[in-house]
Short mmCIF file of N, CA and C in Angstrom, two decimals:
data_model
loop_
_atom_site.label_atom_id
_atom_site.label_comp_id
_atom_site.label_asym_id
_atom_site.label_seq_id
_atom_site.Cartn_x
_atom_site.Cartn_y
_atom_site.Cartn_z
N MET A 1 85.77 131.60 37.40
CA MET A 1 86.14 132.38 36.40
C MET A 1 85.28 133.61 36.17
N ALA A 2 84.17 133.73 36.60
CA ALA A 2 83.21 134.71 36.68
C ALA A 2 83.69 136.02 37.28
N PHE A 3 84.70 135.76 38.21
CA PHE A 3 85.32 136.86 38.84
C PHE A 3 86.33 137.59 38.05
N LEU A 4 86.70 137.13 36.71
CA LEU A 4 87.57 137.69 35.87
C LEU A 4 86.93 138.44 34.93
N LEU A 5 85.67 138.49 34.67
CA LEU A 5 84.81 139.23 33.91
C LEU A 5 84.85 140.48 34.17
N PRO A 6 84.69 141.65 33.07
CA PRO A 6 84.89 143.04 33.30
C PRO A 6 83.54 143.46 34.16
N LYS A 7 83.72 144.41 34.64
CA LYS A 7 82.57 145.14 35.38
C LYS A 7 81.56 145.67 34.46
N ARG A 8 80.11 145.62 34.90
CA ARG A 8 79.12 146.20 33.98
C ARG A 8 78.96 147.46 34.05
N LYS A 9 78.78 148.26 33.03
CA LYS A 9 78.49 149.70 33.14
C LYS A 9 77.43 149.89 34.07
N GLY A 10 77.44 151.29 34.43
CA GLY A 10 76.40 151.86 35.40
C GLY A 10 76.83 151.45 36.72
N GLU A 11 78.00 150.75 37.14
CA GLU A 11 78.39 150.53 38.75
C GLU A 11 79.06 151.52 39.01
N GLY A 12 78.81 151.85 40.55
CA GLY A 12 79.46 153.18 41.11
C GLY A 12 80.82 152.80 41.48
N MET A 13 81.58 153.57 42.50
CA MET A 13 82.87 153.56 43.04
C MET A 13 82.90 152.42 44.06
N ALA A 14 81.88 152.24 44.57
CA ALA A 14 81.66 150.95 45.62
C ALA A 14 82.12 149.67 44.79
N GLU A 15 81.83 149.62 43.61
CA GLU A 15 81.92 148.33 42.84
C GLU A 15 83.40 148.08 42.84
N PRO A 16 84.65 148.70 42.60
CA PRO A 16 86.07 148.15 42.63
C PRO A 16 86.25 147.28 44.13
N GLU A 17 85.82 147.83 45.01
CA GLU A 17 85.95 147.23 46.17
C GLU A 17 85.17 146.02 46.55
N THR A 18 83.86 146.08 45.99
CA THR A 18 83.05 144.89 45.91
C THR A 18 83.77 143.79 44.81
N TYR A 19 84.43 144.10 43.79
CA TYR A 19 85.09 143.49 42.87
C TYR A 19 86.01 142.70 43.36
N GLY A 20 86.83 143.35 44.24
CA GLY A 20 88.04 142.97 44.87
C GLY A 20 87.77 141.94 45.86
N THR A 21 86.57 142.32 46.85
CA THR A 21 86.24 141.61 47.71
C THR A 21 85.57 140.16 47.22
N ARG A 22 84.91 140.14 46.11
CA ARG A 22 84.34 138.87 45.53
C ARG A 22 85.68 138.22 45.16
N ILE A 23 86.60 138.90 44.68
CA ILE A 23 87.85 138.06 44.07
C ILE A 23 88.51 137.46 45.27
N GLU A 24 88.62 138.10 46.21
CA GLU A 24 89.23 137.63 47.37
C GLU A 24 88.49 136.42 48.06
N ARG A 25 87.16 136.34 47.89
CA ARG A 25 86.23 135.47 48.56
C ARG A 25 86.33 134.36 47.64
N LYS A 26 86.45 134.53 46.32
CA LYS A 26 86.66 133.45 45.44
C LYS A 26 87.84 132.82 45.59
N LEU A 27 89.00 133.50 45.77
CA LEU A 27 90.37 133.01 45.94
C LEU A 27 90.36 132.07 47.20
N ASP A 28 89.60 132.62 48.19
CA ASP A 28 89.52 131.92 49.72
C ASP A 28 88.80 130.52 49.21
N SER A 29 87.69 130.62 48.60
CA SER A 29 86.82 129.32 48.08
C SER A 29 87.69 128.63 47.44
N VAL A 30 88.49 129.00 46.55
CA VAL A 30 89.37 128.13 45.63
C VAL A 30 90.50 127.48 46.45
N GLN A 31 90.99 128.36 47.30
CA GLN A 31 92.05 127.97 48.29
C GLN A 31 91.47 126.69 49.27
N GLN A 32 90.41 126.95 49.86
CA GLN A 32 89.62 125.93 50.62
C GLN A 32 89.46 124.67 49.61
N GLU A 33 89.13 124.78 48.25
CA GLU A 33 88.68 123.42 47.57
C GLU A 33 90.11 122.95 47.31
N VAL A 34 91.22 123.75 47.08
CA VAL A 34 92.39 122.96 46.62
C VAL A 34 92.74 122.26 48.01
N LYS A 35 92.80 122.90 49.10
CA LYS A 35 93.10 122.29 50.34
C LYS A 35 92.34 121.11 50.90
N SER A 36 90.74 120.83 50.38
CA SER A 36 90.16 119.94 50.60
C SER A 36 90.57 118.83 49.64
N LEU A 37 91.07 119.22 48.42
CA LEU A 37 91.40 118.23 47.41
C LEU A 37 92.70 117.49 47.83
N SER A 38 93.68 118.51 48.41
CA SER A 38 94.94 117.81 48.76
C SER A 38 94.62 116.97 50.10
N GLU A 39 93.88 117.34 51.00
CA GLU A 39 93.73 116.28 51.96
C GLU A 39 93.00 115.02 51.50
N THR A 40 91.92 115.20 50.51
CA THR A 40 91.50 113.82 49.85
C THR A 40 92.45 113.10 49.30
N VAL A 41 93.23 113.87 48.62
CA VAL A 41 94.39 113.14 47.87
C VAL A 41 95.29 112.41 48.76
N LEU A 42 95.78 113.31 49.81
CA LEU A 42 96.43 112.30 50.81
C LEU A 42 95.95 111.38 51.65
N ARG A 43 94.57 111.53 52.01
CA ARG A 43 93.89 110.34 52.48
C ARG A 43 93.84 109.14 51.61
N SER A 44 93.41 109.70 50.35
CA SER A 44 93.56 108.25 49.27
C SER A 44 94.92 107.63 49.16
N THR A 45 95.78 108.38 49.07
CA THR A 45 97.43 107.79 48.89
C THR A 45 97.58 107.01 50.20
N LEU A 46 97.38 107.49 51.34
CA LEU A 46 97.50 106.78 52.49
C LEU A 46 96.64 105.36 52.56
N MET A 47 95.61 105.50 52.02
CA MET A 47 94.63 104.37 51.91
C MET A 47 95.38 103.45 50.95
N TYR A 48 95.76 104.03 49.87
CA TYR A 48 96.31 103.13 48.53
C TYR A 48 97.40 102.43 49.43
N GLU A 49 98.22 103.16 50.12
CA GLU A 49 99.54 102.57 50.69
C GLU A 49 99.29 101.43 51.64
N GLN A 50 98.16 101.58 52.49
CA GLN A 50 97.73 100.67 53.35
C GLN A 50 97.33 99.43 52.51
N HIS A 51 96.54 99.60 51.54
CA HIS A 51 95.90 98.53 50.65
C HIS A 51 97.09 97.57 50.32
N LYS A 52 97.71 98.53 49.57
CA LYS A 52 99.00 97.96 49.00
C LYS A 52 100.03 97.11 50.00
N SER A 53 100.11 97.62 51.02
CA SER A 53 100.76 96.97 52.21
C SER A 53 100.08 95.43 52.56
N LEU A 54 98.79 95.72 52.60
CA LEU A 54 98.05 94.69 53.14
C LEU A 54 97.96 93.47 52.04
N SER A 55 97.83 94.16 50.88
CA SER A 55 97.84 93.03 49.46
C SER A 55 99.21 92.28 49.32
N GLU A 56 100.36 93.03 49.81
CA GLU A 56 101.64 92.51 49.66
C GLU A 56 101.72 91.30 50.94
N ASP A 57 101.36 91.69 51.95
CA ASP A 57 101.17 90.79 53.19
C ASP A 57 100.26 89.46 52.84
N ASN A 58 99.02 89.67 52.34
CA ASN A 58 98.25 88.62 51.91
C ASN A 58 99.12 87.82 50.93
N ALA A 59 99.75 88.37 50.02
CA ALA A 59 100.40 87.48 48.98
C ALA A 59 101.39 86.68 49.59
N LYS A 60 102.16 87.11 50.56
CA LYS A 60 103.29 86.46 51.48
C LYS A 60 102.33 85.46 52.00
N LYS A 61 101.43 85.64 52.82
CA LYS A 61 100.53 84.45 53.50
C LYS A 61 100.19 83.30 52.57
N ILE A 62 99.62 83.83 51.35
CA ILE A 62 99.12 82.84 50.43
C ILE A 62 100.40 82.27 50.00
N GLU A 63 101.55 82.60 49.70
CA GLU A 63 102.83 81.90 49.18
C GLU A 63 103.07 80.88 50.27
N ARG A 64 103.21 81.23 51.46
CA ARG A 64 103.17 80.46 52.70
C ARG A 64 102.19 79.23 52.83
N LEU A 65 101.07 79.54 52.64
CA LEU A 65 99.96 78.69 52.68
C LEU A 65 100.26 77.63 51.45
N ASP A 66 100.38 78.15 50.17
CA ASP A 66 100.62 77.16 49.26
C ASP A 66 101.73 76.36 49.51
N ALA A 67 102.81 76.70 50.15
CA ALA A 67 104.07 75.78 50.45
C ALA A 67 103.58 75.05 51.75
N ALA A 68 102.99 75.35 52.61
CA ALA A 68 102.50 74.39 53.58
C ALA A 68 101.44 73.32 53.00
N SER A 69 100.52 73.89 51.97
CA SER A 69 99.72 73.00 51.31
C SER A 69 100.55 71.85 50.57
N GLN A 70 101.47 72.25 49.85
CA GLN A 70 102.32 71.22 49.14
C GLN A 70 103.12 70.16 50.08
N LYS A 71 103.68 70.92 50.98
CA LYS A 71 104.23 69.87 52.38
C LYS A 71 103.18 68.79 52.68
N SER A 72 102.12 69.54 53.01
CA SER A 72 100.99 68.41 53.48
C SER A 72 100.67 67.30 52.43
N GLU A 73 100.64 67.89 51.13
CA GLU A 73 100.17 66.86 50.23
C GLU A 73 101.48 65.95 50.19
N GLY A 74 102.58 66.37 50.15
CA GLY A 74 103.70 65.36 50.06
C GLY A 74 103.68 64.46 51.15
N ALA A 75 103.49 64.70 52.26
CA ALA A 75 103.35 63.86 53.57
C ALA A 75 101.85 63.07 53.37
N ILE A 76 100.83 63.44 52.88
CA ILE A 76 100.14 62.60 52.68
C ILE A 76 100.26 61.45 51.66
N THR A 77 100.86 61.91 50.74
CA THR A 77 101.17 61.03 49.66
C THR A 77 102.23 59.98 50.15
N PHE A 78 103.27 60.32 50.92
CA PHE A 78 104.25 59.56 51.83
C PHE A 78 103.41 58.72 52.75
N LEU A 79 102.52 59.01 53.39
CA LEU A 79 101.56 58.25 54.32
C LEU A 79 100.88 57.28 53.58
N LYS A 80 100.50 57.50 52.52
CA LYS A 80 99.44 56.62 51.73
C LYS A 80 100.39 55.45 51.27
N PHE A 81 101.64 55.91 50.70
CA PHE A 81 102.54 54.82 50.27
C PHE A 81 102.96 53.91 51.59
N PHE A 82 103.55 54.58 52.53
CA PHE A 82 103.82 53.62 53.41
C PHE A 82 102.63 52.95 54.20
N GLY A 83 101.65 53.67 54.30
CA GLY A 83 100.37 52.75 54.65
C GLY A 83 100.04 51.48 53.83
N GLY A 84 100.16 51.79 52.46
CA GLY A 84 100.05 50.65 51.67
C GLY A 84 101.00 49.70 51.58
N PHE A 85 102.15 50.03 51.98
CA PHE A 85 103.40 48.99 52.32
C PHE A 85 103.10 48.29 53.48
N ALA A 86 102.74 49.12 54.54
CA ALA A 86 102.52 48.39 55.79
C ALA A 86 101.24 47.44 55.76
N ILE A 87 100.22 47.75 55.18
CA ILE A 87 99.23 46.56 54.97
C ILE A 87 99.61 45.50 54.10
N THR A 88 100.34 45.75 53.21
CA THR A 88 100.98 44.63 52.38
C THR A 88 101.64 43.77 53.34
N GLY A 89 102.38 44.35 54.04
CA GLY A 89 103.53 43.65 54.99
C GLY A 89 102.37 42.80 56.16
N ILE A 90 101.40 43.54 56.42
CA ILE A 90 100.70 42.92 57.44
C ILE A 90 99.94 41.65 56.96
N LEU A 91 99.26 41.84 55.72
CA LEU A 91 98.58 40.56 54.92
C LEU A 91 99.56 39.63 54.63
N THR A 92 100.97 39.85 54.28
CA THR A 92 101.79 38.81 53.93
C THR A 92 102.17 38.08 55.20
N PHE A 93 102.51 38.80 56.22
CA PHE A 93 102.59 38.28 57.53
C PHE A 93 101.55 37.16 58.07
N CYS A 94 100.41 37.81 58.10
CA CYS A 94 99.15 37.01 58.22
C CYS A 94 98.73 35.79 57.38
N THR A 95 99.18 36.00 56.05
CA THR A 95 99.16 34.85 55.09
C THR A 95 100.12 33.81 55.65
N TRP A 96 101.45 34.04 55.83
CA TRP A 96 102.49 33.22 56.59
C TRP A 96 101.75 32.44 57.54
N ILE A 97 101.38 33.17 58.65
CA ILE A 97 101.10 32.57 59.87
C ILE A 97 100.01 31.49 59.66
N VAL A 98 99.00 31.91 58.75
CA VAL A 98 97.90 30.95 58.54
C VAL A 98 98.52 29.64 57.64
N SER A 99 99.33 30.03 56.83
CA SER A 99 100.14 28.96 56.01
C SER A 99 100.91 28.09 57.18
N SER A 100 101.82 28.60 57.80
CA SER A 100 102.65 27.99 58.92
C SER A 100 101.54 27.13 59.97
N HIS A 101 100.59 27.76 60.20
CA HIS A 101 99.36 27.04 61.15
C HIS A 101 99.11 25.87 60.54
N SER A 102 98.76 25.85 59.29
CA SER A 102 98.20 24.69 58.39
C SER A 102 99.38 23.38 58.60
N THR A 103 100.42 24.20 58.17
CA THR A 103 101.65 22.99 58.35
C THR A 103 101.70 22.58 59.60
N THR A 104 101.75 23.17 60.75
CA THR A 104 102.00 22.80 61.89
C THR A 104 100.71 21.81 62.19
N GLN A 105 99.46 22.06 61.70
CA GLN A 105 98.30 21.22 62.24
C GLN A 105 98.76 19.97 61.56
N GLN A 106 99.32 19.79 60.29
CA GLN A 106 99.31 18.77 59.38
C GLN A 106 100.53 17.80 60.10
N ARG A 107 101.42 18.53 60.49
CA ARG A 107 102.55 17.83 61.26
C ARG A 107 101.95 17.40 62.69
N LEU A 108 101.37 18.31 63.33
CA LEU A 108 100.66 17.57 64.57
C LEU A 108 99.86 16.35 64.36
N ALA A 109 99.02 16.30 63.16
CA ALA A 109 98.24 15.24 63.00
C ALA A 109 98.93 14.02 62.65
N GLU A 110 100.01 14.29 61.92
CA GLU A 110 100.96 13.22 61.56
C GLU A 110 101.69 12.64 62.95
N SER A 111 102.03 13.51 63.79
CA SER A 111 102.63 13.14 65.08
C SER A 111 101.79 12.26 65.71
N ASN A 112 100.42 12.75 66.06
CA ASN A 112 99.50 12.13 66.53
C ASN A 112 99.12 10.66 66.22
N GLN A 113 99.08 10.56 64.74
CA GLN A 113 98.95 9.51 64.10
C GLN A 113 100.11 8.49 64.60
N LYS A 114 101.31 8.82 64.42
CA LYS A 114 102.57 8.06 64.67
C LYS A 114 102.40 7.61 66.36
N ILE A 115 101.97 8.57 67.20
CA ILE A 115 101.74 8.30 68.68
C ILE A 115 100.86 7.17 68.80
N ALA A 116 99.52 7.34 67.92
CA ALA A 116 98.74 6.31 68.45
C ALA A 116 99.30 4.71 67.95
N ILE A 117 99.96 4.72 66.86
CA ILE A 117 100.66 3.33 66.24
C ILE A 117 101.69 2.90 67.23
N LEU A 118 102.35 3.97 67.74
CA LEU A 118 103.41 3.48 68.77
C LEU A 118 102.80 2.95 70.14
N GLU A 119 101.53 3.65 70.43
CA GLU A 119 100.89 3.18 71.51
C GLU A 119 100.26 1.72 71.53
N SER A 120 99.91 1.55 70.24
CA SER A 120 99.17 0.28 69.91
C SER A 120 100.20 -0.86 69.95
N LYS A 121 101.32 -0.51 69.47
CA LYS A 121 102.38 -1.46 69.46
C LYS A 121 103.13 -1.60 70.96
N LEU A 122 103.13 -0.65 71.78
CA LEU A 122 103.53 -0.76 73.23
C LEU A 122 102.48 -1.41 73.73
N ILE A 123 101.08 -1.58 73.72
CA ILE A 123 100.12 -2.27 74.21
C ILE A 123 100.12 -3.64 73.60
N ARG A 124 100.77 -3.89 72.46
CA ARG A 124 100.83 -5.49 71.94
C ARG A 124 102.07 -6.00 72.39
N LEU A 125 103.20 -5.13 72.74
CA LEU A 125 104.33 -5.55 73.51
C LEU A 125 103.97 -5.98 74.75
N ASP A 126 103.30 -5.15 75.67
CA ASP A 126 102.97 -5.43 77.02
C ASP A 126 102.15 -6.69 76.97
N THR A 127 101.09 -6.86 76.16
CA THR A 127 100.55 -7.94 76.17
C THR A 127 101.36 -9.29 75.81
N ASP A 128 102.24 -9.08 75.07
CA ASP A 128 103.15 -10.33 74.61
C ASP A 128 104.09 -10.56 75.74
N ILE A 129 104.55 -9.31 76.44
CA ILE A 129 105.62 -9.79 77.36
C ILE A 129 104.49 -10.26 78.69
N ALA A 130 103.53 -9.89 78.99
CA ALA A 130 102.51 -10.34 79.89
C ALA A 130 102.42 -12.17 79.67
N ALA A 131 102.25 -12.45 78.28
CA ALA A 131 102.02 -13.62 77.98
C ALA A 131 103.00 -14.47 78.17
N ILE A 132 104.19 -14.14 77.68
CA ILE A 132 105.43 -14.73 77.76
C ILE A 132 105.93 -15.11 79.39
N THR A 133 105.64 -13.97 80.22
CA THR A 133 106.04 -13.87 81.53
C THR A 133 105.03 -15.35 82.22
N HIS A 134 103.74 -15.04 81.66
CA HIS A 134 102.72 -15.98 82.41
C HIS A 134 103.13 -17.40 81.61
N ALA A 135 103.62 -17.65 80.53
CA ALA A 135 103.88 -18.96 80.14
C ALA A 135 105.04 -19.45 80.60
N LYS A 136 106.07 -18.59 81.17
CA LYS A 136 107.25 -19.12 81.77
C LYS A 136 106.91 -19.38 83.09
N LYS A 137 106.05 -18.93 83.97
CA LYS A 137 105.75 -19.09 85.22
C LYS A 137 104.96 -20.44 85.19
N SER A 138 104.22 -20.55 84.02
CA SER A 138 103.60 -21.74 83.92
C SER A 138 104.47 -23.13 83.66
N GLU A 139 105.35 -22.72 83.06
CA GLU A 139 106.52 -23.81 82.61
C GLU A 139 107.07 -24.18 84.01
N VAL A 140 107.53 -23.10 84.62
CA VAL A 140 108.08 -23.37 85.87
C VAL A 140 107.27 -24.30 86.73
N LEU A 141 106.19 -23.77 86.97
CA LEU A 141 105.20 -24.31 87.81
C LEU A 141 105.03 -25.85 87.34
N ASN A 142 104.90 -26.14 86.13
CA ASN A 142 104.73 -27.42 85.61
C ASN A 142 106.10 -28.30 85.59
N GLU A 143 107.02 -27.85 85.66
CA GLU A 143 108.39 -28.36 85.73
C GLU A 143 108.55 -28.78 87.27
N GLN A 144 107.96 -28.38 88.18
CA GLN A 144 108.26 -28.76 89.50
C GLN A 144 107.23 -29.71 89.93
#
């Protein structure tokens, strides 16, 4: 703005050229500043666009990660349910096996008891048959 001020009194003829030269230099300076500001604005705009693009990409990635996280949480919940169900099934099966084993042991003990009774009866029968056979042989020998 100083270049628009009127000339001072007492300045000679060379002053209009100096004044014009000063105005030209000032205009060149202003043009350089405008050019510099334009370049700065352009760089800032490019940086803003890059940041905006990066932010949008990050937002999309975050949405994908959220979706994947929700799928993972659903899968984990399913596995927990399935695992609980499987453990319950295994415990039930083991309980049934132990119960069956106890029942089988009881039946086996009863069978062993019956076998022992039958063996003792068989021994008595063998003894009785041997005694009867011996008695008949004795009778046959006595009759002769």
